[in-house]
Coordinates of C-alpha atoms in Angstrom, one line a residue:
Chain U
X14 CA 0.0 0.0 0.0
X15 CA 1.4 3.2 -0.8
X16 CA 2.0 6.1 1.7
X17 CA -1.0 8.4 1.0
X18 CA 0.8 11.3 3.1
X19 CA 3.7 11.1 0.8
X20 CA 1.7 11.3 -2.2
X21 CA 0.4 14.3 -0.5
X22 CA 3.3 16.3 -0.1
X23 CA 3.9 15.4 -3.3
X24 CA 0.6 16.7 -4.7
X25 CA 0.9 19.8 -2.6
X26 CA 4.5 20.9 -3.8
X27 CA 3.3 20.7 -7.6
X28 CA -0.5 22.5 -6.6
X29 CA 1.6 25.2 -5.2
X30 CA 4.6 25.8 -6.9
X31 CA 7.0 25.3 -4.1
X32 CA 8.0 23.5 -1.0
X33 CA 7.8 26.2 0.9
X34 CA 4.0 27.0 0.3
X35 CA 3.5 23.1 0.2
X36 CA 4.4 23.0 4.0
X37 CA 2.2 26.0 4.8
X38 CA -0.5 24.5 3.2
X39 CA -0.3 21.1 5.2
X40 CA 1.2 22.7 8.3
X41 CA 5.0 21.2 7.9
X42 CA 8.0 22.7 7.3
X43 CA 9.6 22.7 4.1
X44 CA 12.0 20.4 5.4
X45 CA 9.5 17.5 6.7
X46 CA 7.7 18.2 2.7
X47 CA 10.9 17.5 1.5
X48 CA 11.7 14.4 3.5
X49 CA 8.3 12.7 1.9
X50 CA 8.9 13.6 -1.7
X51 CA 12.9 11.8 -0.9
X52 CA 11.1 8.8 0.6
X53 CA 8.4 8.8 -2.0
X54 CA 11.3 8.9 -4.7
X55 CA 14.0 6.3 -2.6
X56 CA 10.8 3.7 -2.5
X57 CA 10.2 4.0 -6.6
X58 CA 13.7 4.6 -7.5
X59 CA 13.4 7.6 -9.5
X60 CA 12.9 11.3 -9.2
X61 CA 9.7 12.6 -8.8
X62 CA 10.2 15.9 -9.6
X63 CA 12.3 18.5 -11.5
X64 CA 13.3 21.8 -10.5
X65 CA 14.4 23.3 -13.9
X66 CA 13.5 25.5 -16.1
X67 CA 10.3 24.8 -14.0
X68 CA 9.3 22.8 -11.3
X69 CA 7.3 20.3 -12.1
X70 CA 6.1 16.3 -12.1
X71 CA 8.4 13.7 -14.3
X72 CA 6.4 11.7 -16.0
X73 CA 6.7 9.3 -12.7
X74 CA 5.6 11.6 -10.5
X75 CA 3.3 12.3 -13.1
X76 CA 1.3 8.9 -12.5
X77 CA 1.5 9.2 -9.3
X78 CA -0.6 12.8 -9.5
X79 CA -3.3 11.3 -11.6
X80 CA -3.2 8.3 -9.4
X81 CA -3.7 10.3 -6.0
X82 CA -6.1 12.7 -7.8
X83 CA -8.6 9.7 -8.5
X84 CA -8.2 8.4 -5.0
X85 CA -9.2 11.7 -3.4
X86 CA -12.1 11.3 -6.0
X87 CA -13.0 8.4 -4.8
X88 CA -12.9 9.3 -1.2
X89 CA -15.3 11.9 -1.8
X90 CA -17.6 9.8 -2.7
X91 CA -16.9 7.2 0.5
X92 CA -18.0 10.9 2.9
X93 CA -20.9 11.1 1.1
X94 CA -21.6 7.5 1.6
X95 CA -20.6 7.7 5.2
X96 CA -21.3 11.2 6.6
X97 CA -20.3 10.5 10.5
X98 CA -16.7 10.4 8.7
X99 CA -15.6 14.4 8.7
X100 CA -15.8 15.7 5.6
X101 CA -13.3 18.2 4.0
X102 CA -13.8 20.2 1.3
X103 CA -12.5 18.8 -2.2
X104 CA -10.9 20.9 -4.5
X105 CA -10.7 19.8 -8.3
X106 CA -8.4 20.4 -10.9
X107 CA -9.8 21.5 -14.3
X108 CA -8.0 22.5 -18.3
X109 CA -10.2 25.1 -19.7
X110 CA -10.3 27.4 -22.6
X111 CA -10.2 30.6 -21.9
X112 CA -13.1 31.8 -23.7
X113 CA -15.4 29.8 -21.6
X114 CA -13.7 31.0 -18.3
X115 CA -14.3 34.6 -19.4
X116 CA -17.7 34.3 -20.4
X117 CA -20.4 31.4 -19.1
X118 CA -18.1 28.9 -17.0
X119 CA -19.0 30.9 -13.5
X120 CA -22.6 31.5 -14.2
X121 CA -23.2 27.4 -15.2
X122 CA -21.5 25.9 -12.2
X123 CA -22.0 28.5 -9.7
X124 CA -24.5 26.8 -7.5
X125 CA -23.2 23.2 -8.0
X126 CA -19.9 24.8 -6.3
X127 CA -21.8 26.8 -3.3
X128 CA -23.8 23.2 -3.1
X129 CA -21.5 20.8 -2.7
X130 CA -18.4 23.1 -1.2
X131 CA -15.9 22.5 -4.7
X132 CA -13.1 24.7 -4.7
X133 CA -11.3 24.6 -8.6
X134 CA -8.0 24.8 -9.8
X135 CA -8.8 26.4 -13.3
X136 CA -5.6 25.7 -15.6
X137 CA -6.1 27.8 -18.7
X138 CA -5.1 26.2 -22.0
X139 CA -6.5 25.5 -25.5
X140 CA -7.2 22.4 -26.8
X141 CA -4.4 19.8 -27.2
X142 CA -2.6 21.3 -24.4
X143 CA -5.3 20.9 -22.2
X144 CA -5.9 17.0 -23.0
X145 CA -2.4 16.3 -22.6
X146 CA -2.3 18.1 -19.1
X147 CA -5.3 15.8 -18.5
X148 CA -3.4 12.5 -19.2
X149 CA -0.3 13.4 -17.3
X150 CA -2.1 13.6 -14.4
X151 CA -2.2 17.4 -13.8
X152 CA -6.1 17.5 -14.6
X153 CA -9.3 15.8 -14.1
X154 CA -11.4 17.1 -16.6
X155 CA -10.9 19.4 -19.4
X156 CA -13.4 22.0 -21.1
X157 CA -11.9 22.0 -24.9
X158 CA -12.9 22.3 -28.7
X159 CA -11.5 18.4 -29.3
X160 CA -14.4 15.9 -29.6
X161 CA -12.4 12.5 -29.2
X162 CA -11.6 11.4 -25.7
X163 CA -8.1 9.8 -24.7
X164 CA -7.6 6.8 -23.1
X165 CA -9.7 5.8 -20.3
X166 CA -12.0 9.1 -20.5
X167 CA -15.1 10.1 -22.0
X168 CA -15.9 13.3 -24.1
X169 CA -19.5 14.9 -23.8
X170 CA -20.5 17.9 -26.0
X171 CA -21.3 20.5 -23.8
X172 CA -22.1 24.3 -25.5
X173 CA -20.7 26.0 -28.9
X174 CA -19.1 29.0 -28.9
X175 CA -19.9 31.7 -32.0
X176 CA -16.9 33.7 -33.4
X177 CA -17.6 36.5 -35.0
X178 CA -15.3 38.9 -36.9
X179 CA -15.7 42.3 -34.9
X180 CA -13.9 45.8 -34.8
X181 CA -15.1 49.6 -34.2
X182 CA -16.4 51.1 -37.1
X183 CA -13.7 53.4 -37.9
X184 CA -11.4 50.6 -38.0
X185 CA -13.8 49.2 -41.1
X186 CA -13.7 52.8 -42.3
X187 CA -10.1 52.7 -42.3
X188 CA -9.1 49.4 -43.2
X189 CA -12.3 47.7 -45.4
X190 CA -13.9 51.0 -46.6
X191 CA -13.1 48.7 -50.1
X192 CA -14.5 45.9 -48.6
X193 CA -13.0 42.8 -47.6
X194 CA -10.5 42.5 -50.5
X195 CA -7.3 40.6 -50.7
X196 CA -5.3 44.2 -50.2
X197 CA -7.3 45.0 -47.4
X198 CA -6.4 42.0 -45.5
X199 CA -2.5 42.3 -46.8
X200 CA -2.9 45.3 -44.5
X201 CA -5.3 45.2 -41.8
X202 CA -3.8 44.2 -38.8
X203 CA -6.1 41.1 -37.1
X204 CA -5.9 40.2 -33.2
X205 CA -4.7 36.6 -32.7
X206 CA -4.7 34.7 -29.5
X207 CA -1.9 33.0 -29.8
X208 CA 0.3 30.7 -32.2
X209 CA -2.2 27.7 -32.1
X210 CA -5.3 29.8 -32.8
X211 CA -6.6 29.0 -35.8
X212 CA -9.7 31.0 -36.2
X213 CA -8.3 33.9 -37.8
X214 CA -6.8 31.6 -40.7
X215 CA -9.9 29.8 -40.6
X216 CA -12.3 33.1 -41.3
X217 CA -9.9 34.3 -44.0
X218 CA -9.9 30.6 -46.0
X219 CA -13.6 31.5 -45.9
X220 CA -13.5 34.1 -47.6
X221 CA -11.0 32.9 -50.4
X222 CA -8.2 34.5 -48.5
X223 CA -4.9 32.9 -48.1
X224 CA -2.2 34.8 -48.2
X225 CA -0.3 36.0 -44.8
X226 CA -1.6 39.3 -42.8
X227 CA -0.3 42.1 -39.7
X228 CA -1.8 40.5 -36.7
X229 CA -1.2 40.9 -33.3
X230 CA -0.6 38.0 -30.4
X231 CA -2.6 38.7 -27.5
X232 CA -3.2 35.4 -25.2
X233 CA -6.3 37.4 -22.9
X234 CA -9.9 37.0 -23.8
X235 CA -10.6 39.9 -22.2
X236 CA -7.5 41.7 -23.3
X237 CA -8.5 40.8 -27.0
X238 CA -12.2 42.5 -26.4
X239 CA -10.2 45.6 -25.2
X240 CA -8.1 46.2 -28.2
X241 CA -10.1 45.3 -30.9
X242 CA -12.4 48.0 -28.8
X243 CA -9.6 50.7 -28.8
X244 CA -9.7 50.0 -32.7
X245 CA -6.0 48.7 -32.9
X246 CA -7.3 45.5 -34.8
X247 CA -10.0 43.4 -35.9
X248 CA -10.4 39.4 -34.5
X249 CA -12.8 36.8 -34.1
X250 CA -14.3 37.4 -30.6
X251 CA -17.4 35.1 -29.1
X252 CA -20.4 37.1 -29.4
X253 CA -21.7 36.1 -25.7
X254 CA -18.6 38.2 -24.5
X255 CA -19.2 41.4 -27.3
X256 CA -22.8 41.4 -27.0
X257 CA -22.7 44.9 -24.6
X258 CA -20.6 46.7 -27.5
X259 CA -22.3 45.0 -30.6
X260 CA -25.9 46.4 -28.7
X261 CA -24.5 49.5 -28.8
X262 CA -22.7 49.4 -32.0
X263 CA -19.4 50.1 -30.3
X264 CA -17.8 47.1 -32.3
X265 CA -19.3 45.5 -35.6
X266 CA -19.4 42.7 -37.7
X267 CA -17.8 42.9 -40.5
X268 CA -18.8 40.1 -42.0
X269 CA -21.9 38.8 -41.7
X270 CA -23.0 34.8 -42.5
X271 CA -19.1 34.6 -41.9
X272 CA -19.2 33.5 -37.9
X273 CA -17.7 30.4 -37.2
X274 CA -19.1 27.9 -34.3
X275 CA -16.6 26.1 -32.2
X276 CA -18.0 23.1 -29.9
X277 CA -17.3 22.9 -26.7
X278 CA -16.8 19.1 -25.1
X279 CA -16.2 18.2 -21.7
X280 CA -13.4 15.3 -21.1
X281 CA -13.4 13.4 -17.9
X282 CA -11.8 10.2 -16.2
X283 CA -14.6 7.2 -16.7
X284 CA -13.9 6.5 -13.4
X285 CA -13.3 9.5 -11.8
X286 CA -15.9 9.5 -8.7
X287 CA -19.4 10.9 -7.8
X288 CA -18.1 14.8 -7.6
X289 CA -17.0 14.6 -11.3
X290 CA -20.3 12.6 -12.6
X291 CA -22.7 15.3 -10.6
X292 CA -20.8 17.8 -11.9
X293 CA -20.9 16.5 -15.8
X294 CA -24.3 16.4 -15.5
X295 CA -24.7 20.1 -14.1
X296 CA -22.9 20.9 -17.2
X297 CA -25.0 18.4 -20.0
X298 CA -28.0 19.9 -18.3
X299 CA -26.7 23.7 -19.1
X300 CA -27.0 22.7 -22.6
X301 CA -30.1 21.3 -23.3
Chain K
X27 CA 29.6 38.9 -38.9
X28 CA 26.7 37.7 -38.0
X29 CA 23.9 35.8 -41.0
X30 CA 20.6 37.7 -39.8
X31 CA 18.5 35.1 -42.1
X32 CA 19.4 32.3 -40.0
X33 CA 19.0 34.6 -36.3
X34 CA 15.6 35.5 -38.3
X35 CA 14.5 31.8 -38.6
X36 CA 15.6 31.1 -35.1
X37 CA 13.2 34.1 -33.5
X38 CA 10.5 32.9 -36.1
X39 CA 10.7 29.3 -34.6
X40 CA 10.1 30.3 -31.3
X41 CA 7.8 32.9 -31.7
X42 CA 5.4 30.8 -33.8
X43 CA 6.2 27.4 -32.0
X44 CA 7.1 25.7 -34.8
X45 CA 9.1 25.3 -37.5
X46 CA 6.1 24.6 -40.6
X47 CA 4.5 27.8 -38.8
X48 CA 8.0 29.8 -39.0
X49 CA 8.4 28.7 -42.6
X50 CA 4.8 29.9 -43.1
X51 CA 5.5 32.9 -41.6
X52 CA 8.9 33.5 -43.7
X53 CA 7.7 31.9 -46.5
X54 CA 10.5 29.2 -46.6
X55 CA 9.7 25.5 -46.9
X56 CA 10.4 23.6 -42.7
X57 CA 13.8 21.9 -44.3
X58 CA 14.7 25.4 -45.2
X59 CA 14.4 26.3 -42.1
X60 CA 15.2 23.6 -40.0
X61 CA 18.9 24.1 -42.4
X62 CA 19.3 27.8 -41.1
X63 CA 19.3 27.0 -37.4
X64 CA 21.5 23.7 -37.9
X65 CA 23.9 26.1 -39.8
X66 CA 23.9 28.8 -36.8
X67 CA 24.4 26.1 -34.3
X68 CA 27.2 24.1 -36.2
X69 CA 28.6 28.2 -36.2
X70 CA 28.3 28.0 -32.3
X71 CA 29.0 24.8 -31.5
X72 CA 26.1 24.0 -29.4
X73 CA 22.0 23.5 -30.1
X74 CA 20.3 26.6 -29.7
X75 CA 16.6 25.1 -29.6
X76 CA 15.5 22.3 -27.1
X77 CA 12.3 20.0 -27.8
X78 CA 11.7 18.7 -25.5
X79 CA 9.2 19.0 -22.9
X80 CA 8.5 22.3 -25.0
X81 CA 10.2 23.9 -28.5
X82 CA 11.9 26.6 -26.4
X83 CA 15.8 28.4 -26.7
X84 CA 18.8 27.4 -25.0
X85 CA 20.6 29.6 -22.6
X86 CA 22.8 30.5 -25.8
X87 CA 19.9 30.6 -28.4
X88 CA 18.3 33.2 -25.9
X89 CA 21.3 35.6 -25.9
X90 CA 21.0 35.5 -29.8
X91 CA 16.9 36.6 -29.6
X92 CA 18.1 38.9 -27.3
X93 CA 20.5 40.7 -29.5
X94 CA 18.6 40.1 -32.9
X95 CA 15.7 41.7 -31.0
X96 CA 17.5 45.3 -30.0
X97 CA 19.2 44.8 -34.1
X98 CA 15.8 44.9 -35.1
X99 CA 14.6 47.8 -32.9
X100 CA 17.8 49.6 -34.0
X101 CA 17.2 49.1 -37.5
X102 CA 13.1 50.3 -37.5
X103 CA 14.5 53.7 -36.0
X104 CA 17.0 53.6 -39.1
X105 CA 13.8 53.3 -41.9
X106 CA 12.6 56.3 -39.8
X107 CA 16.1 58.2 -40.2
X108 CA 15.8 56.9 -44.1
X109 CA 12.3 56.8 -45.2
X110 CA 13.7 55.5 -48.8
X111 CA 14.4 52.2 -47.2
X112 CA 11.4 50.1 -47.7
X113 CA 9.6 49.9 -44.3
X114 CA 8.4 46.7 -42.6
X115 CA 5.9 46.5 -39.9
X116 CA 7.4 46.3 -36.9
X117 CA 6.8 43.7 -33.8
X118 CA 7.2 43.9 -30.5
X119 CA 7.0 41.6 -27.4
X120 CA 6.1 42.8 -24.5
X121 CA 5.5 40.8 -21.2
X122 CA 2.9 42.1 -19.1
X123 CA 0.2 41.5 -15.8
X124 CA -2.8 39.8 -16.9
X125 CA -5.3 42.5 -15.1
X126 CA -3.4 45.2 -17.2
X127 CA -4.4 43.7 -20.5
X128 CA -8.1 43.3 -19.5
X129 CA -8.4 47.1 -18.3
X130 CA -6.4 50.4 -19.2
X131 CA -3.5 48.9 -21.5
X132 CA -5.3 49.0 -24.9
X133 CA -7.1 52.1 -25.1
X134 CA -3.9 53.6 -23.3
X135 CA -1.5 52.6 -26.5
X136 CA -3.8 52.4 -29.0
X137 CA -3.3 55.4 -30.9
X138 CA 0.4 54.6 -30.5
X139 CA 0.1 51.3 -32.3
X140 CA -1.8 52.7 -35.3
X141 CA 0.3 55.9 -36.2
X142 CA 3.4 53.7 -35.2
X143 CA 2.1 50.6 -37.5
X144 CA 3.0 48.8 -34.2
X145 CA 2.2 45.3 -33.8
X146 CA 2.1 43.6 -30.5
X147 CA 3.2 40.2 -29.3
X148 CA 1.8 40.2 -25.3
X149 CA 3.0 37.9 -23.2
X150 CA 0.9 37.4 -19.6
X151 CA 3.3 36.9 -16.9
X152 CA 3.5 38.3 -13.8
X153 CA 6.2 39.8 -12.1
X154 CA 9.0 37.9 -11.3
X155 CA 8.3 35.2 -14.7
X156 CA 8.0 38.6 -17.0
X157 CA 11.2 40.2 -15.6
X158 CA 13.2 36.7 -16.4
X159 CA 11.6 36.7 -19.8
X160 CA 13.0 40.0 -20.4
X161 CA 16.7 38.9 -19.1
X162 CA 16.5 36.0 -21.6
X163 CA 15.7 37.9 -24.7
X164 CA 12.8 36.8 -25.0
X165 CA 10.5 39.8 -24.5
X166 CA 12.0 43.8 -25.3
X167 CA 10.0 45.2 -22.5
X168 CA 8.1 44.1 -19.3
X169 CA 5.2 45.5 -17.3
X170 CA 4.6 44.5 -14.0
X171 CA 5.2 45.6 -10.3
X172 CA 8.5 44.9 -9.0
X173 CA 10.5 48.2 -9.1
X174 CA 14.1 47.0 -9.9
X175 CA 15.5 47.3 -13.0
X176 CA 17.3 44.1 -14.1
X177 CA 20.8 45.2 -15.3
X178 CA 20.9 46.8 -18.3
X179 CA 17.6 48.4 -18.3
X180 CA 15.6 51.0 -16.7
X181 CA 12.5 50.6 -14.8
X182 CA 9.8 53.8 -14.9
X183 CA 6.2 53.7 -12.5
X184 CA 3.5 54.1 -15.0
X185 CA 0.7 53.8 -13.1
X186 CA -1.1 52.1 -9.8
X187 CA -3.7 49.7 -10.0
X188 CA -6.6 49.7 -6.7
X189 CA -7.6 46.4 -5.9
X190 CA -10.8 45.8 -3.8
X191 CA -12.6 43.0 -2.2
X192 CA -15.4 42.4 -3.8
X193 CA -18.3 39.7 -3.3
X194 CA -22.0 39.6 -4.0
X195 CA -24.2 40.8 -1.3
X196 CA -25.6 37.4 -1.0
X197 CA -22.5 36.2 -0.5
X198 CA -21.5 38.4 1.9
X199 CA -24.7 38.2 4.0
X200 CA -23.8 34.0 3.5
X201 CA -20.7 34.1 5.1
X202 CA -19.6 37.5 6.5
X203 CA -22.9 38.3 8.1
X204 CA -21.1 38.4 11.5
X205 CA -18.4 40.7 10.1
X206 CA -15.0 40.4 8.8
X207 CA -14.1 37.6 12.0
X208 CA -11.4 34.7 11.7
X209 CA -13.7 32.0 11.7
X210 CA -15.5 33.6 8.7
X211 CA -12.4 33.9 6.6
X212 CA -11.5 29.9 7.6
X213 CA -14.6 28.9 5.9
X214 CA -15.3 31.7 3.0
X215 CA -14.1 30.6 -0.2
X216 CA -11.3 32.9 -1.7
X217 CA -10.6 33.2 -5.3
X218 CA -7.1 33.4 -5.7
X219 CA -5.0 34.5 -9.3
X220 CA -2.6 31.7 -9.0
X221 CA 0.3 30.7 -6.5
X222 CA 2.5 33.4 -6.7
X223 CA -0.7 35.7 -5.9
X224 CA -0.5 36.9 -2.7
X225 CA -3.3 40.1 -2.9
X226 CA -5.5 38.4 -0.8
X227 CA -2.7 37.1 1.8
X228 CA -2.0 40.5 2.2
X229 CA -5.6 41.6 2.2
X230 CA -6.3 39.1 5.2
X231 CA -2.8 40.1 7.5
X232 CA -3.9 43.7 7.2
X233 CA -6.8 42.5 9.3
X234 CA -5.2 40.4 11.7
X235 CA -5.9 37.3 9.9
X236 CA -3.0 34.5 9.1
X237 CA -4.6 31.3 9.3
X238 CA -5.7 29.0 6.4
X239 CA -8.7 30.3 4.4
X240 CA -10.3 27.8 1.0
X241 CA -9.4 29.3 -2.2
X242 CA -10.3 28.5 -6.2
X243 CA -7.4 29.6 -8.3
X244 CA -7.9 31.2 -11.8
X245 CA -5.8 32.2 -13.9
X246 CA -8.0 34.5 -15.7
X247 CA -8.7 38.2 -14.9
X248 CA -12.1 38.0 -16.6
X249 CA -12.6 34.8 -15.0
X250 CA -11.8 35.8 -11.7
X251 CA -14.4 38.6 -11.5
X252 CA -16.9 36.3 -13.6
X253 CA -16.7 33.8 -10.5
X254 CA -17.1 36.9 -8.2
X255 CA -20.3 37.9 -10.0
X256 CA -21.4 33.9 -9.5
X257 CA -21.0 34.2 -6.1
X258 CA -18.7 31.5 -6.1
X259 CA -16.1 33.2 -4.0
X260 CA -14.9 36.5 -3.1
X261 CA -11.6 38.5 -4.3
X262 CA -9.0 41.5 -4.9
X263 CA -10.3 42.5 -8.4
X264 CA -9.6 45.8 -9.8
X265 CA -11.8 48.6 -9.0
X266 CA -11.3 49.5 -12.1
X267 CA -12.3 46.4 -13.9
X268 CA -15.7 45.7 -11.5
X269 CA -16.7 49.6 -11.8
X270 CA -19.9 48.9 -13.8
X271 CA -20.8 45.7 -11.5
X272 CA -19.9 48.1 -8.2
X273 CA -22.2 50.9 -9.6
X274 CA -24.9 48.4 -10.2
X275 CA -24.8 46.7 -6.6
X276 CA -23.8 43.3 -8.0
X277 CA -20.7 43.5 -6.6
X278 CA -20.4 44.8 -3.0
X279 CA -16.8 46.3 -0.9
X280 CA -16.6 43.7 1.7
X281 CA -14.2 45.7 3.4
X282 CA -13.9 49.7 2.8
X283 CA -10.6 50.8 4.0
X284 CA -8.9 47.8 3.0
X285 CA -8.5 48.0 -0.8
X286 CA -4.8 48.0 -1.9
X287 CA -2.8 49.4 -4.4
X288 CA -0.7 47.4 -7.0
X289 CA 1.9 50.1 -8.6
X290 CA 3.3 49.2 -12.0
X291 CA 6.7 49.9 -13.6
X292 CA 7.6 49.4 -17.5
X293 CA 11.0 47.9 -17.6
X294 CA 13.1 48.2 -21.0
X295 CA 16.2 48.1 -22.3
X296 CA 18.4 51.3 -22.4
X297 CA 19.9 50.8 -25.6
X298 CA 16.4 49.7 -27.2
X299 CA 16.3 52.6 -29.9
X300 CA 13.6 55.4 -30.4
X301 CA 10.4 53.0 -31.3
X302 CA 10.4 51.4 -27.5
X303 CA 11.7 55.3 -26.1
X304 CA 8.1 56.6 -27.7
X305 CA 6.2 54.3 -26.4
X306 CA 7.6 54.4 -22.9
X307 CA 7.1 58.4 -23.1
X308 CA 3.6 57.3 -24.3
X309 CA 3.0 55.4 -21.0
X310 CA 4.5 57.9 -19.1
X311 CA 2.3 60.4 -20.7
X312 CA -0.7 58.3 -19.2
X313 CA 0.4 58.3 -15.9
X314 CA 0.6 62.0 -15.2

């Protein structure tokens, strides 16, 4: 049987960055954290952990993350089943796309949290990032655009985001007052959110467009709103977030029957636990 | 002398996290590319990219971003000394504090970016992470709060950002309707930025408070105040970013008094040429 309290300190020192804040956290000193991860890695023969660039899991300590995550899971579930044992209150670790976290995420699982006392641990990342976080062990769900489910998990479509291309009017003035011609995307600068984001490309292809364009890389939802707002470019922005500013014609599409729809599908362990069911089907139920 | 071509194929590389997407960029086929970065590493005698666990620079392959970076910034002030020479749009990347990008940082350099033909590459980071970006070569300029200059730059206070605790009023009349007392904060749920946040560490010792407290972390400044508005937890957010929610009464001060304020300093290189000196005198411009 493996020493839970190890696994612990192990868990603890990767959650918060440090062994410092790891012993704070469990009320040791970062001396007694680090005696647990050396016994932890003496017993498996390997190290647990690296400490550059980054500290992080190796893919052994990895395992034993996911491992430990799904056990807490699972205890959970046994203080339900047993309430006389005391209960704590269970955090869970979750990948999720930004968009969703700036826009409908809080509003949708809101009163599961207050219900059932979950604390999160949002990790922001995109797709493919986000799935391979989930099977390292960092994560125990993910919120992403990528329908197929890895190994040992299951993928549920949950929402669909729309995309539509929006900047101020004097930014169309300036920059499409031609239309949207080849030139005038040779020169318009677009808003991108970062190197993996595709929608940009994806808009252009639409409209027959090919060719490279000016963009700029800004990885903040709400940072992206805020400049294609000050007019410095245009970008494909989920209308639930613009809706204030296209209501008050502050930003505009400029393309209309050009919106793209990304889908939204939840990822989770098969058998992850009680907390992670209820809470999938909190989330199913949000988009019927 | 150094061949510029094969630095340029280095910085594309990392900046678009690939090398298909850095040919795309450059218009150069992957081989081609992949052949300019073996030639400038046979040159130095060591690898200048890593794979592995992400496409990032060596040590040495930073210090050559680093310099082809300021070479660039040198040469965009020499198309302004020539305007004969056939200009490029200019890049730059600029680490910065997540709650920066979703309020005043747009609309403060917007003008800037469009008479300038600036684009932007932002990188979120905060404090500490941004300031080591910026000592790598990887980023030309850095916003955030720590006030010392790393050693060859300068570091200027641009502005101060007030952070106040803010909840719903049902929250507050859940969990804080005997006051601001210890045993409220033990079982109040926090929301919390990420580990190295420590607003609401502060927030508590500046009444009394230094026990253990539940927290969700998220990573994203809409997110965060989205969460707020759920009722999901309560949090330093930017007065300046819940303004519209405060006015309204959907967001209440838990705790008048005991806001705090976040200053900001713009670090950057002394010798970075007159594109990053304008829009440093820009900022500054702002602040006064």
């Amino acid at each position: 049987m493996l020493d839970y309290k190890l696994l612990q300190a192990l868990a603890s020192v990767v959650e918060n960055g440090g062994f410092e804040r790891a012993g704070d956290a469990l009320g040791l000193t970062q001396s007694a954290v680090s005696q647990r991860i050396k016994s932890l890695e003496v017993r498996l023969g390997q190290p647990l952990l690296t400490r550059h660039p980054e500290l992080k899991a190796t893919p052994a300590g990895q395992k034993l993350l996911n491992h430990f995550q799904q056990v807490q899971l699972l205890e959970r579930d046994l203080h339900h089943a047993i309430p006389t044992l005391t209960e704590e209150s269970s955090r869970l670790r979750i990948a999720i796309n930004a968009d969703s976290v700036a826009t409908w995420w809080a509003a949708a699982i809101g009163d599961f949290c207050r219900r059932e006392g979950l604390l999160l641990d949002l990790v922001i990342e995109d797709q493919d990032v986000g799935l391979k976080r989930m099977r390292e062990g960092d994560v125990a769900a993910c919120l992403c655009s990528n329908s197929q489910p890895i190994a040992g998990a299951r993928a549920v479509p949950i929402t669909a985001a729309s995309y539509w291309p929006l900047a101020t009017p004097d930014y169309r003035n300036h920059y499409f007052s031609d239309g949207l011609t080849p030139t005038a995307f040779e020169s318009a600068p677009a808003i991108i959110f970062g190197p993996n984001d595709q929608l940009q490309h994806r808009f252009l292809a639409g409209l027959g467009y090919h060719g490279r364009f000016p963009f700029h890389l800004c990885p903040s939802s709400e940072g992206f709103v805020q400049m294609a707002r000050a007019g410095i470019g245009y970008g494909m922005i989920p209308e639930m977030q613009a809706r204030q500013w296209i209501q008050s014609g502050e930003l505009i599409n400029l393309a209309p029957g050009h919106e793209l729809t990304v889908p939204l599908y939840w990822h989770f362990w098969r058998h992850s636990g009680e907390l992670l069911q209820r809470l999938t089907r909190t989330l199913q139920t949000m988009s019927q």
